[in-house]
Short mmCIF file of C-alpha atoms in Angstrom, two decimals:
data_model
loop_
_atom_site.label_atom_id
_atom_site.label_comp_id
_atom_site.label_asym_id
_atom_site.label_seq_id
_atom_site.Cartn_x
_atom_site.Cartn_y
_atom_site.Cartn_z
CA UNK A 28 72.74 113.18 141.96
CA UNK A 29 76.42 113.48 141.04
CA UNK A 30 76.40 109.69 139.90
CA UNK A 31 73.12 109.69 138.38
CA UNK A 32 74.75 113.23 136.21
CA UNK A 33 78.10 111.43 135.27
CA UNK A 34 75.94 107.90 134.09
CA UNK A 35 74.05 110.85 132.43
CA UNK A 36 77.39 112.04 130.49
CA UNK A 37 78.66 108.30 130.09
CA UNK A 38 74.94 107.11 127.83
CA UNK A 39 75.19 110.44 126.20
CA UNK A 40 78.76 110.49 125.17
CA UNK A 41 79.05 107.17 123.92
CA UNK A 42 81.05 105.89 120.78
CA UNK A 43 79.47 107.00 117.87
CA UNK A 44 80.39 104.88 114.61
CA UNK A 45 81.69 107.19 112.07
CA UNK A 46 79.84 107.85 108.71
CA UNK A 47 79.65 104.84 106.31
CA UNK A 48 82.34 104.49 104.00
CA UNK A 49 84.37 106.92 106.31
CA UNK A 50 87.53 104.28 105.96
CA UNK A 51 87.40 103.76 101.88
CA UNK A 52 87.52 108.07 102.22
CA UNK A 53 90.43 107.79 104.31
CA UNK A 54 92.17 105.63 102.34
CA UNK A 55 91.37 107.52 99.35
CA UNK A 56 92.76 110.57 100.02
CA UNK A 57 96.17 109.00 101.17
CA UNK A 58 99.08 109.34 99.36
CA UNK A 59 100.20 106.36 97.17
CA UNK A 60 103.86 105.82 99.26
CA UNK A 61 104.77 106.77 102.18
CA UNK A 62 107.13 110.25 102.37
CA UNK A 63 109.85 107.85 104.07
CA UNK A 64 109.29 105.79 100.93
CA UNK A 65 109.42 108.34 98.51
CA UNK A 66 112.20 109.59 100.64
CA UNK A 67 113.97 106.03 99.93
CA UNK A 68 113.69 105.60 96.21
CA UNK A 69 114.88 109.43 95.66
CA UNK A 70 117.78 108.41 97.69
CA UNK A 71 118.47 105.13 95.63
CA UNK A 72 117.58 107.31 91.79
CA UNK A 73 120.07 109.42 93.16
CA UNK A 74 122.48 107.01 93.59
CA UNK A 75 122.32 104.88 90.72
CA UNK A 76 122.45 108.31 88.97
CA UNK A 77 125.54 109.04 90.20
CA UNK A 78 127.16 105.56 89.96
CA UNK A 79 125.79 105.43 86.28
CA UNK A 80 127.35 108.48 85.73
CA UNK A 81 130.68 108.05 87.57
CA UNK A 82 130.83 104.25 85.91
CA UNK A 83 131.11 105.77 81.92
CA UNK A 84 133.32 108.12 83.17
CA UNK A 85 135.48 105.43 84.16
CA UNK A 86 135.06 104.02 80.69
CA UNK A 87 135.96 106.84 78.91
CA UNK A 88 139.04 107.30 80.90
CA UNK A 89 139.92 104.05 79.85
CA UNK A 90 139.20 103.72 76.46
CA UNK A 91 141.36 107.03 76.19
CA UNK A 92 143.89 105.26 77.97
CA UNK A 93 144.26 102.38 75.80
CA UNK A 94 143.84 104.16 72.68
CA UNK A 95 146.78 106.80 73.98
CA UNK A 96 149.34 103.25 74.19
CA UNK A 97 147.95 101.91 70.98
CA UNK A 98 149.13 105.64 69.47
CA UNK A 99 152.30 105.49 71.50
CA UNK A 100 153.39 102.11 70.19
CA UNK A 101 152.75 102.74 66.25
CA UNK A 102 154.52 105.95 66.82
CA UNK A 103 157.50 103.46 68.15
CA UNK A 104 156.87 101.07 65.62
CA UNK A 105 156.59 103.46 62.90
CA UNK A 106 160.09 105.34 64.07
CA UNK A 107 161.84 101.73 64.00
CA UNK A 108 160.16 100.96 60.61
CA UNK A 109 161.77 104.62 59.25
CA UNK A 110 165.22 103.68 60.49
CA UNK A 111 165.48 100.45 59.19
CA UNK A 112 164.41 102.38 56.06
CA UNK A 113 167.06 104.26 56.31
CA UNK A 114 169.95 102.13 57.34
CA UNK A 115 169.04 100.19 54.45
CA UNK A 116 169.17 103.20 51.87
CA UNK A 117 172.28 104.11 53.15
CA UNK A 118 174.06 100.84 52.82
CA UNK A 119 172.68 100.59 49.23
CA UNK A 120 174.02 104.19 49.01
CA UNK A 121 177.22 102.55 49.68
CA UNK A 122 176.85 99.55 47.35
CA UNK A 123 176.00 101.79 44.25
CA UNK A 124 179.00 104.11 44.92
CA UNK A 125 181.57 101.23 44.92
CA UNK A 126 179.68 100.07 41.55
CA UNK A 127 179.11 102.95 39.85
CA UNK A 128 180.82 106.17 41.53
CA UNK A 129 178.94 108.25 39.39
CA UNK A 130 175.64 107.57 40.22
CA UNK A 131 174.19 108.67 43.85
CA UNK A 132 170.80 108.18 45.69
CA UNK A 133 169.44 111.20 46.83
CA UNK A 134 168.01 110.88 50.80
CA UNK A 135 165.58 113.72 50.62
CA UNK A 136 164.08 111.67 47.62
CA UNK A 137 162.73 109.22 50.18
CA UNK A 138 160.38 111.83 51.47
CA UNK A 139 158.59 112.66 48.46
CA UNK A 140 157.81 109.10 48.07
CA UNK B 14 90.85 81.32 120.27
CA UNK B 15 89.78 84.75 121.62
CA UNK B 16 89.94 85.43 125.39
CA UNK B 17 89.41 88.52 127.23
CA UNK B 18 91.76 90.42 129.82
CA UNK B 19 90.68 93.26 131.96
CA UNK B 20 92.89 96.16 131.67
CA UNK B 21 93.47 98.78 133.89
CA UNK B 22 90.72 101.64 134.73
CA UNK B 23 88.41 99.13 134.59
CA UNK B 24 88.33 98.31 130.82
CA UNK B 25 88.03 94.96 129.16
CA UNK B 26 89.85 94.10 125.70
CA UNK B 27 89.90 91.41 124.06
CA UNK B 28 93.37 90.03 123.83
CA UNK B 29 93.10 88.26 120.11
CA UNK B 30 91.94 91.77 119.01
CA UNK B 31 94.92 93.70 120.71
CA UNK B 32 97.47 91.15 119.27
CA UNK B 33 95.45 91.96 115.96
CA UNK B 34 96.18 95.80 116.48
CA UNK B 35 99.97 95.27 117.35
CA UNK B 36 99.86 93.33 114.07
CA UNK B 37 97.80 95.86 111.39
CA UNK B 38 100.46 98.45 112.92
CA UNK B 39 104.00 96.41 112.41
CA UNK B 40 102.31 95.90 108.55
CA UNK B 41 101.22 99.82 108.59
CA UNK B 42 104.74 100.67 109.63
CA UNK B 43 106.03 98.67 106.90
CA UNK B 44 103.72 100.13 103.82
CA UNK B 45 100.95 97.91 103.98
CA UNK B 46 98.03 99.58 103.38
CA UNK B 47 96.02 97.18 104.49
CA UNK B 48 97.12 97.27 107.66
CA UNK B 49 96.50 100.80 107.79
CA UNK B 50 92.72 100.21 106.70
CA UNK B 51 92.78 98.09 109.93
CA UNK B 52 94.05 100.63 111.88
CA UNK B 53 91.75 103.19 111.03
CA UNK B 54 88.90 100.51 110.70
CA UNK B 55 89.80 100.25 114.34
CA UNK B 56 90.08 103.49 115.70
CA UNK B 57 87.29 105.36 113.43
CA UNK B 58 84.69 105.79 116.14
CA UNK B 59 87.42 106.74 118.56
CA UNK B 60 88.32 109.76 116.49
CA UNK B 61 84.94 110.52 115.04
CA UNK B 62 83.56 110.30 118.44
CA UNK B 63 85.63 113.09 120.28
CA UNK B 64 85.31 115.14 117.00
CA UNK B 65 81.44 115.31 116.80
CA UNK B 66 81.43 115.18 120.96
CA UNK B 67 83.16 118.50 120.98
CA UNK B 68 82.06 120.24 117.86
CA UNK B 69 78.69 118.86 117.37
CA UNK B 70 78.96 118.54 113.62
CA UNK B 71 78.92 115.71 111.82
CA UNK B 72 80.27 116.68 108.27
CA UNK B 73 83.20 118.86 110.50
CA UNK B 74 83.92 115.93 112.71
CA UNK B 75 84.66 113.76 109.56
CA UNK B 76 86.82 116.30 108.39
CA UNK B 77 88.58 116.32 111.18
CA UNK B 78 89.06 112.67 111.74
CA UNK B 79 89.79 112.19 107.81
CA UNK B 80 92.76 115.18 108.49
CA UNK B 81 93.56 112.89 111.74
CA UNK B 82 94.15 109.94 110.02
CA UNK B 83 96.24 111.17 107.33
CA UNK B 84 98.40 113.15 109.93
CA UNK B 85 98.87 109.32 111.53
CA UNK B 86 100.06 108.23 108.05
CA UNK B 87 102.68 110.65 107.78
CA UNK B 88 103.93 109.94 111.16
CA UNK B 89 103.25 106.04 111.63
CA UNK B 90 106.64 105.78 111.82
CA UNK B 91 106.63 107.47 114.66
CA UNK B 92 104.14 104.94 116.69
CA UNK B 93 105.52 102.41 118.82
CA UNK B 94 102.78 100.42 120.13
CA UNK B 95 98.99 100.09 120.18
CA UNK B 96 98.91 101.92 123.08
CA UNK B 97 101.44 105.00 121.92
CA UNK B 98 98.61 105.11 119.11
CA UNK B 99 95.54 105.20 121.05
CA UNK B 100 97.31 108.04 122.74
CA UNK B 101 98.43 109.94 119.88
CA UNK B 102 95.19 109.64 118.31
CA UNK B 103 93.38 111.04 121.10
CA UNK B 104 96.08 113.59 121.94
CA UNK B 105 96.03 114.97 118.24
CA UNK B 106 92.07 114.74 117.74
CA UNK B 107 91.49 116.50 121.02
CA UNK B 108 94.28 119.48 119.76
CA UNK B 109 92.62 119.60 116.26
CA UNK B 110 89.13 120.03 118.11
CA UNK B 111 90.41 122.88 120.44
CA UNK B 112 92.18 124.73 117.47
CA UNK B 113 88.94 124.18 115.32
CA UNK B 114 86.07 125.45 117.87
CA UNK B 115 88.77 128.58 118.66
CA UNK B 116 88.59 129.30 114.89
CA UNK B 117 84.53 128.92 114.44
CA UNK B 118 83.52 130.16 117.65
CA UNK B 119 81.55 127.08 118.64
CA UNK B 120 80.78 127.87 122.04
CA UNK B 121 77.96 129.49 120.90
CA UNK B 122 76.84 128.20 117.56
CA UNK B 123 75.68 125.02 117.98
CA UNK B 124 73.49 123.70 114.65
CA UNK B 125 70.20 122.37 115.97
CA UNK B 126 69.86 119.88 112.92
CA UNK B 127 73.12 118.02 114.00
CA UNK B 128 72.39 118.02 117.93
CA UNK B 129 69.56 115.57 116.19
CA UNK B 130 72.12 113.20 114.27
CA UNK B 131 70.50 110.08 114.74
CA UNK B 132 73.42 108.20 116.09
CA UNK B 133 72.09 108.21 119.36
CA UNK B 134 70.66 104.28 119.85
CA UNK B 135 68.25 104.29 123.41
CA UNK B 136 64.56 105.18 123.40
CA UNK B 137 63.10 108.06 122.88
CA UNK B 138 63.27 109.51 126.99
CA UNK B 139 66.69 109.20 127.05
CA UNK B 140 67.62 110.11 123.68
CA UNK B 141 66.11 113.68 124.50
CA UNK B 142 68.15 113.89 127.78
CA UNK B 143 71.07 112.85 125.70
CA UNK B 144 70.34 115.64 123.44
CA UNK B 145 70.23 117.84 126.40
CA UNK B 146 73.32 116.75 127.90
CA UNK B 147 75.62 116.81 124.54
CA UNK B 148 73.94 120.03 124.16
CA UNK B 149 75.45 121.57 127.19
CA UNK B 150 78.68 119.88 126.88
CA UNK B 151 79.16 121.26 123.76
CA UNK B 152 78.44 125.25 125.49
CA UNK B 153 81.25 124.64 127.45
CA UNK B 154 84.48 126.05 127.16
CA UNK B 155 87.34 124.05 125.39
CA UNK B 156 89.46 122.94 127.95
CA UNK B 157 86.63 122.24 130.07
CA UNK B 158 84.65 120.55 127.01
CA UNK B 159 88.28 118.56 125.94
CA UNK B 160 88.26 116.87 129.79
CA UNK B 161 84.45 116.19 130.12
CA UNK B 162 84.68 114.36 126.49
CA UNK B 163 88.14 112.33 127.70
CA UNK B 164 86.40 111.48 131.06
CA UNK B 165 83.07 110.05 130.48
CA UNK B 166 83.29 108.88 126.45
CA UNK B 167 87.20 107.63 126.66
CA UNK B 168 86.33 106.92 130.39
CA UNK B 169 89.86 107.76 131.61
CA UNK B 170 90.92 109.21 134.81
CA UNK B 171 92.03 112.32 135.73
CA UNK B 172 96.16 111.40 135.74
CA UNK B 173 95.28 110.16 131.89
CA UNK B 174 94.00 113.42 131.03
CA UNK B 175 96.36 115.52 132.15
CA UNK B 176 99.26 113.78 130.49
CA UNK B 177 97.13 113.79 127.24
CA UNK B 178 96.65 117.68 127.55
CA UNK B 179 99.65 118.39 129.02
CA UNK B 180 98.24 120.01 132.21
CA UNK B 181 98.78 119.52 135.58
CA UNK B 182 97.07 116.80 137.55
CA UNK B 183 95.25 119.49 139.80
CA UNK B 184 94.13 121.75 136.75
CA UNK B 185 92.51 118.91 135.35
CA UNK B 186 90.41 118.25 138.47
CA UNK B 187 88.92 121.68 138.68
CA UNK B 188 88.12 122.40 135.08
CA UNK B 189 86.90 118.78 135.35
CA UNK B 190 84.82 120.22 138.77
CA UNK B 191 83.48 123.36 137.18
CA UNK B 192 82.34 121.50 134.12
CA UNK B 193 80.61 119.05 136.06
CA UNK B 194 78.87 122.28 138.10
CA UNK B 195 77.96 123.90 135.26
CA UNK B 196 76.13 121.10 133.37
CA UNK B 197 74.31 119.94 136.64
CA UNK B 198 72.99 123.54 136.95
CA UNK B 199 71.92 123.92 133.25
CA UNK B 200 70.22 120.50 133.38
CA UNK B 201 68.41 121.56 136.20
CA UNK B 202 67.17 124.82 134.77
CA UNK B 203 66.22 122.99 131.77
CA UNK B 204 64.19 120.27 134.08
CA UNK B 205 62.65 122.90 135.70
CA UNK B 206 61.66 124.21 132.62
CA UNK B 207 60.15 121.76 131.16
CA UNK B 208 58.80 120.80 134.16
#
């Protein structure tokens, strides 16, 4: 009785195939990546965002580097270039005096020049 | 070149198609979706089975397995072999099935147009006794309706069960008992019956 009950239970609970098209639904309603996936490329766009942004910072801080030296050295050169300038006004100073003592170059001229 | 192994409990698998398994879930685990159609190619009728077994409704068990099959997507990371996923889908349809008859009540609703799905493939004599029998199985209570289901359609043994419900060995072989009691005694009433 007890075997004939459980070969009973084992014809009536058999496998039963699922309705057709039951795997195309499935695959349907998935989502198109994975969440580890999506996980992933978030993880990457977040990176390259912050390289990306980190790399033109870099730039920046250079190119204001190098322009700050380029400023620095026409500052020097322009400082030389005014005392030659000068030395030289001075010596003609000097020259025109012996020559003619009456005549005299005014310095502060050079300014408004 | 296909040949077949017996596994344990008595169950005989064909090797070509386990290696094929082990393969569609490496490729799942890696983002093929094609190996996840395989997988749930595969296990469809395991899932759907236990589903409309315990709730005795088609359109609900496909929900259920369609819900079950998504959850394994999520979490086929998770899987380690063929067997882990047999497992896990069994473990997580037979939860899902206990949560969902708690909800609707289904010990005692049972819609007479789907105890008459026409799934059933045996002559007419037994596919009435069938009837009968799914019938009754699905009267009884949850627990008791979760180890009849894993016993005679997933044929495993009690020591399977209990580690798939998380319940002791013993516990397992009484509700497993009482079922058994019960549907021999509303089988015969019904025989008598009819009779």
């Amino acid at each position: 009785m007890n075997s004939s009950m459980e070969g009973d239970l084992r014809r009536a609970l058999h496998r039963v195939e699922a309705p057709g098209g039951f795997v195309d639904r499935v695959m349907s309603s998935l989502p198109h990546k994975s969440g580890r996936s999506r996980f992933w490329l978030a993880a990457v766009a977040a990176g390259v965002a912050i390289l990306g942004t980190f790399g033109i910072e870099q730039r920046r801080y250079e190119h204001r580097m190098v322009a700050e030296q380029e400023q620095q050295r026409l500052f020097f050169a322009l400082s030389l270039a005014s005392e030659k300038v000068d030395h030289a006004m001075s010596r003609a100073n000097v020259r025109l005096q012996r020559s003619a003592p009456d005549i005299t170059i005014d310095m502060g001229e050079r300014g408004r020049l | 070149v296909a040949c077949r192994i017996v596994l344990p409990y008595g169950r005989a698998a064909s090797l070509e198609a386990k290696i094929d398994i082990e393969g569609a879930l490496v490729r799942a685990k890696a983002g093929s979706r094609t190996g996840f159609s395989d997988l749930v190619s595969e296990h469809q009728s395991l899932v759907f089975s236990v589903a409309y077994h315990f709730l005795q409704n088609s359109a609900l068990a496909e929900e259920i397995a369609q819900d079950i099959f998504l959850d394994l997507y999520r979490n086929i990371g998770k899987i380690e072999s063929a067997a882990h996923l047999t497992f896990w889908l069994r473990r997580s349809t037979t939860n899902r099935c206990i949560d969902q008859s708690r909800k609707l009540a289904y010990r005692t609703e049972v819609p007479i147009s789907d105890t008459l799905h026409p799934v059933a493939r045996s002559d007419g004599r037994d596919m009435l006794l069938g009837e009968s029998v799914r019938l009754q199985v699905a009267k009884l209570p949850e627990w008791q309706r979760a180890i009849v289901i894993l016993r005679f359609q997933e044929d495993l043994d009690p020591v399977e069960i209990a580690n798939l419900l998380n319940l002791p060995v013993n516990t397992v072989k009484s509700r497993l008992y009482r079922a058994l009691g019960t549907l021999r005694q509303a089988l015969e009433r019904k025989k008598r019956v009819r009779a």
